Tab-separated table of C-alpha atoms in Angstrom:
chain	number	residue	atom	x	y	z
A	29	UNK	CA	44.468	48.488	-24.318
A	30	UNK	CA	44.153	52.178	-25.161
A	31	UNK	CA	43.573	53.624	-28.576
A	32	UNK	CA	44.267	56.917	-30.219
A	33	UNK	CA	41.103	58.999	-30.274
A	34	UNK	CA	41.465	60.127	-33.900
A	35	UNK	CA	41.459	56.589	-35.317
A	36	UNK	CA	38.052	55.005	-35.915
A	37	UNK	CA	37.080	51.821	-34.081
A	38	UNK	CA	37.450	49.017	-36.642
A	39	UNK	CA	35.319	45.858	-36.648
A	40	UNK	CA	35.668	42.995	-39.137
A	41	UNK	CA	32.915	40.355	-39.430
A	42	UNK	CA	34.057	36.919	-40.582
A	43	UNK	CA	32.199	33.863	-41.865
A	44	UNK	CA	33.312	31.089	-44.214
A	45	UNK	CA	33.170	32.473	-47.747
A	46	UNK	CA	32.116	36.091	-47.094
A	47	UNK	CA	28.954	35.910	-49.175
A	48	UNK	CA	26.126	35.304	-46.658
A	49	UNK	CA	26.480	35.965	-42.926
A	50	UNK	CA	29.460	38.324	-42.670
A	51	UNK	CA	28.350	40.767	-45.391
A	52	UNK	CA	24.928	40.773	-43.733
A	53	UNK	CA	26.507	41.631	-40.353
A	54	UNK	CA	28.741	44.277	-41.927
A	55	UNK	CA	25.788	46.011	-43.574
A	56	UNK	CA	23.574	45.881	-40.473
A	57	UNK	CA	26.320	47.068	-38.115
A	58	UNK	CA	27.386	49.892	-40.420
A	59	UNK	CA	23.761	51.096	-40.680
A	60	UNK	CA	23.247	50.908	-36.908
A	61	UNK	CA	26.483	52.816	-36.252
A	62	UNK	CA	25.411	55.528	-38.709
A	63	UNK	CA	21.938	55.748	-37.131
A	64	UNK	CA	23.580	56.182	-33.715
A	65	UNK	CA	25.701	59.056	-35.050
A	66	UNK	CA	28.887	56.968	-34.951
A	67	UNK	CA	29.360	56.536	-38.698
A	68	UNK	CA	32.577	58.557	-38.677
A	69	UNK	CA	33.932	56.833	-35.540
A	70	UNK	CA	33.197	53.194	-36.398
A	71	UNK	CA	34.364	51.324	-39.511
A	72	UNK	CA	32.964	47.913	-40.421
A	73	UNK	CA	34.158	45.446	-43.023
A	74	UNK	CA	33.932	41.701	-43.578
A	75	UNK	CA	35.838	38.704	-44.888
A	76	UNK	CA	35.810	34.927	-45.030
A	77	UNK	CA	38.162	32.391	-43.472
A	78	UNK	CA	38.277	30.734	-46.905
A	79	UNK	CA	38.807	32.348	-50.301
A	80	UNK	CA	36.278	30.331	-52.302
A	81	UNK	CA	34.271	33.380	-53.371
A	82	UNK	CA	36.920	36.124	-53.522
A	83	UNK	CA	35.813	38.959	-55.786
A	84	UNK	CA	32.196	37.778	-55.988
A	85	UNK	CA	29.228	39.762	-54.770
A	86	UNK	CA	27.118	38.682	-51.821
A	87	UNK	CA	24.795	35.716	-52.335
A	88	UNK	CA	21.637	36.970	-54.110
A	89	UNK	CA	19.526	35.739	-51.184
A	90	UNK	CA	21.623	37.844	-48.800
A	91	UNK	CA	21.153	40.837	-51.082
A	92	UNK	CA	17.391	40.186	-51.186
A	93	UNK	CA	17.111	39.924	-47.385
A	94	UNK	CA	19.177	43.078	-46.821
A	95	UNK	CA	17.352	45.077	-49.493
A	96	UNK	CA	13.928	44.022	-48.184
A	97	UNK	CA	14.946	45.258	-44.718
A	98	UNK	CA	16.273	48.575	-46.063
A	99	UNK	CA	20.009	47.885	-45.742
A	100	UNK	CA	22.587	48.548	-48.460
A	101	UNK	CA	23.931	45.387	-50.089
A	102	UNK	CA	27.013	46.445	-52.100
A	103	UNK	CA	29.745	43.891	-51.403
A	104	UNK	CA	32.771	42.020	-52.816
A	105	UNK	CA	33.954	38.861	-51.051
A	106	UNK	CA	37.508	38.569	-49.768
A	107	UNK	CA	39.573	36.328	-47.539
A	108	UNK	CA	40.685	37.386	-44.060
A	109	UNK	CA	44.438	37.931	-43.772
A	110	UNK	CA	46.219	37.510	-40.422
A	111	UNK	CA	48.014	40.820	-41.039
A	112	UNK	CA	44.620	42.544	-40.672
A	113	UNK	CA	44.575	41.902	-36.919
A	114	UNK	CA	46.886	44.877	-36.431
A	115	UNK	CA	44.324	47.228	-37.977
A	116	UNK	CA	41.190	45.858	-36.292
A	117	UNK	CA	39.893	46.448	-32.774
A	118	UNK	CA	37.464	43.514	-32.997
A	119	UNK	CA	37.215	40.495	-35.270
A	120	UNK	CA	33.709	39.094	-35.020
A	121	UNK	CA	33.167	35.432	-35.906
A	122	UNK	CA	29.758	34.232	-37.034
A	123	UNK	CA	30.132	30.712	-35.622
A	124	UNK	CA	32.382	28.563	-33.455
A	125	UNK	CA	34.335	27.181	-36.415
A	126	UNK	CA	35.236	30.704	-37.497
A	127	UNK	CA	36.101	31.632	-33.919
A	128	UNK	CA	38.601	28.782	-33.653
A	129	UNK	CA	40.069	29.391	-37.118
A	130	UNK	CA	40.585	33.089	-36.410
A	131	UNK	CA	42.119	32.519	-32.993
A	132	UNK	CA	44.542	29.992	-34.529
A	133	UNK	CA	45.388	32.530	-37.236
A	134	UNK	CA	46.042	35.340	-34.719
A	135	UNK	CA	49.716	36.401	-34.576
A	136	UNK	CA	49.642	36.657	-30.769
A	137	UNK	CA	47.457	36.457	-27.655
A	138	UNK	CA	46.412	40.116	-27.923
A	139	UNK	CA	45.111	39.505	-31.416
A	140	UNK	CA	43.341	36.285	-30.394
A	141	UNK	CA	41.624	38.281	-27.617
A	142	UNK	CA	40.039	40.507	-30.286
A	143	UNK	CA	38.022	37.577	-31.675
A	144	UNK	CA	34.484	37.038	-30.357
A	145	UNK	CA	31.267	35.422	-31.534
A	146	UNK	CA	28.669	37.873	-32.817
A	147	UNK	CA	25.793	36.352	-30.856
A	148	UNK	CA	27.724	36.654	-27.600
A	149	UNK	CA	26.738	40.346	-27.848
A	150	UNK	CA	23.005	39.588	-28.196
A	151	UNK	CA	21.259	41.398	-25.303
A	152	UNK	CA	18.617	38.645	-25.188
A	153	UNK	CA	21.398	36.185	-24.368
A	154	UNK	CA	20.801	33.210	-26.670
A	155	UNK	CA	22.714	30.954	-24.263
A	156	UNK	CA	26.038	29.172	-24.548
A	157	UNK	CA	24.689	26.419	-26.794
A	158	UNK	CA	23.139	28.824	-29.292
A	159	UNK	CA	25.870	31.334	-30.072
A	160	UNK	CA	26.354	30.373	-33.720
A	161	UNK	CA	24.561	32.234	-36.470
A	162	UNK	CA	23.476	29.218	-38.557
A	163	UNK	CA	24.594	29.245	-42.170
A	164	UNK	CA	21.587	29.987	-44.406
A	165	UNK	CA	23.450	28.967	-47.591
A	166	UNK	CA	21.602	25.681	-48.111
A	167	UNK	CA	18.244	27.183	-47.184
A	168	UNK	CA	15.782	29.573	-48.700
A	169	UNK	CA	14.318	32.993	-47.901
A	170	UNK	CA	13.118	31.900	-44.442
A	171	UNK	CA	16.644	30.893	-43.381
A	172	UNK	CA	18.103	34.154	-44.685
A	173	UNK	CA	15.402	36.145	-42.863
A	174	UNK	CA	16.124	34.230	-39.626
A	175	UNK	CA	19.837	34.881	-40.086
A	176	UNK	CA	19.187	38.601	-40.535
A	177	UNK	CA	17.036	38.661	-37.395
A	178	UNK	CA	19.845	37.080	-35.320
A	179	UNK	CA	22.403	39.462	-36.823
A	180	UNK	CA	20.251	42.511	-36.053
A	181	UNK	CA	19.746	41.483	-32.405
A	182	UNK	CA	23.442	40.833	-31.854
A	183	UNK	CA	24.610	43.953	-33.715
A	184	UNK	CA	22.556	46.111	-31.336
A	185	UNK	CA	24.480	44.666	-28.385
A	186	UNK	CA	27.788	44.899	-30.244
A	187	UNK	CA	27.164	48.573	-30.934
A	188	UNK	CA	26.521	49.123	-27.211
A	189	UNK	CA	29.876	47.466	-26.404
A	190	UNK	CA	31.715	49.477	-29.069
A	191	UNK	CA	30.081	52.721	-27.884
A	192	UNK	CA	31.322	51.934	-24.371
A	193	UNK	CA	34.834	51.297	-25.658
A	194	UNK	CA	34.774	54.591	-27.548
A	195	UNK	CA	33.610	56.417	-24.405
A	196	UNK	CA	36.441	54.817	-22.408
A	197	UNK	CA	38.986	55.381	-25.176
A	198	UNK	CA	39.891	51.681	-25.276
A	199	UNK	CA	40.012	49.024	-27.983
A	200	UNK	CA	38.488	46.458	-25.642
A	201	UNK	CA	34.821	45.709	-26.280
A	202	UNK	CA	34.320	42.184	-24.963
A	203	UNK	CA	30.884	40.597	-24.994
A	204	UNK	CA	28.877	41.144	-21.817
A	205	UNK	CA	28.601	37.426	-21.130
A	206	UNK	CA	32.186	36.480	-21.953
A	207	UNK	CA	30.507	33.378	-23.393
A	208	UNK	CA	32.715	32.572	-26.356
A	209	UNK	CA	35.611	30.638	-24.889
A	210	UNK	CA	38.354	29.352	-27.233
A	211	UNK	CA	37.148	25.775	-26.804
A	212	UNK	CA	33.595	26.559	-27.950
A	213	UNK	CA	32.063	23.383	-29.476
A	214	UNK	CA	32.402	22.898	-33.222
A	215	UNK	CA	29.436	24.121	-35.233
A	216	UNK	CA	27.566	22.000	-37.727
A	217	UNK	CA	27.302	25.184	-39.796
A	218	UNK	CA	30.820	25.983	-40.977
A	219	UNK	CA	30.110	27.597	-44.330
């Protein structure tokens, strides 16, 4: 799949309500892209598979974790729309439930192929049974800090894949392991 060189590479991070994990991933990835000098070539946004929190800001604990780590935390929740597939090069799910929901929502096979799990890009390779970013919603600061740590590790690998796609002039930036098959087991963390 080739892309036009003048259009930025677009990545959308998706969790359940777009107030915890996906805004965290959006903020981290955007900062890493800017630090790598790709801020004008890579665009990141986020959404939720459900619209429970549309228009709300990020969870205050997400904001606290991001701010403490030096990331910007300005955000308004929104729901992912299937029409957005056409304008995104990658749609990054935060857990297996999101992966399945997004692939079902995809208008066609090419769009479904854009959906991958964030942790499948983690260079440390968390393993097939540990590809979900657990939902910190029902936890406290420690769970949000652990979530941020997982997001940071995976975003580094995702940026490497996106940089490679930009160098090749393609929209394809699959995870190195290919470890997020459509039949990935259901997560206990589907928030």
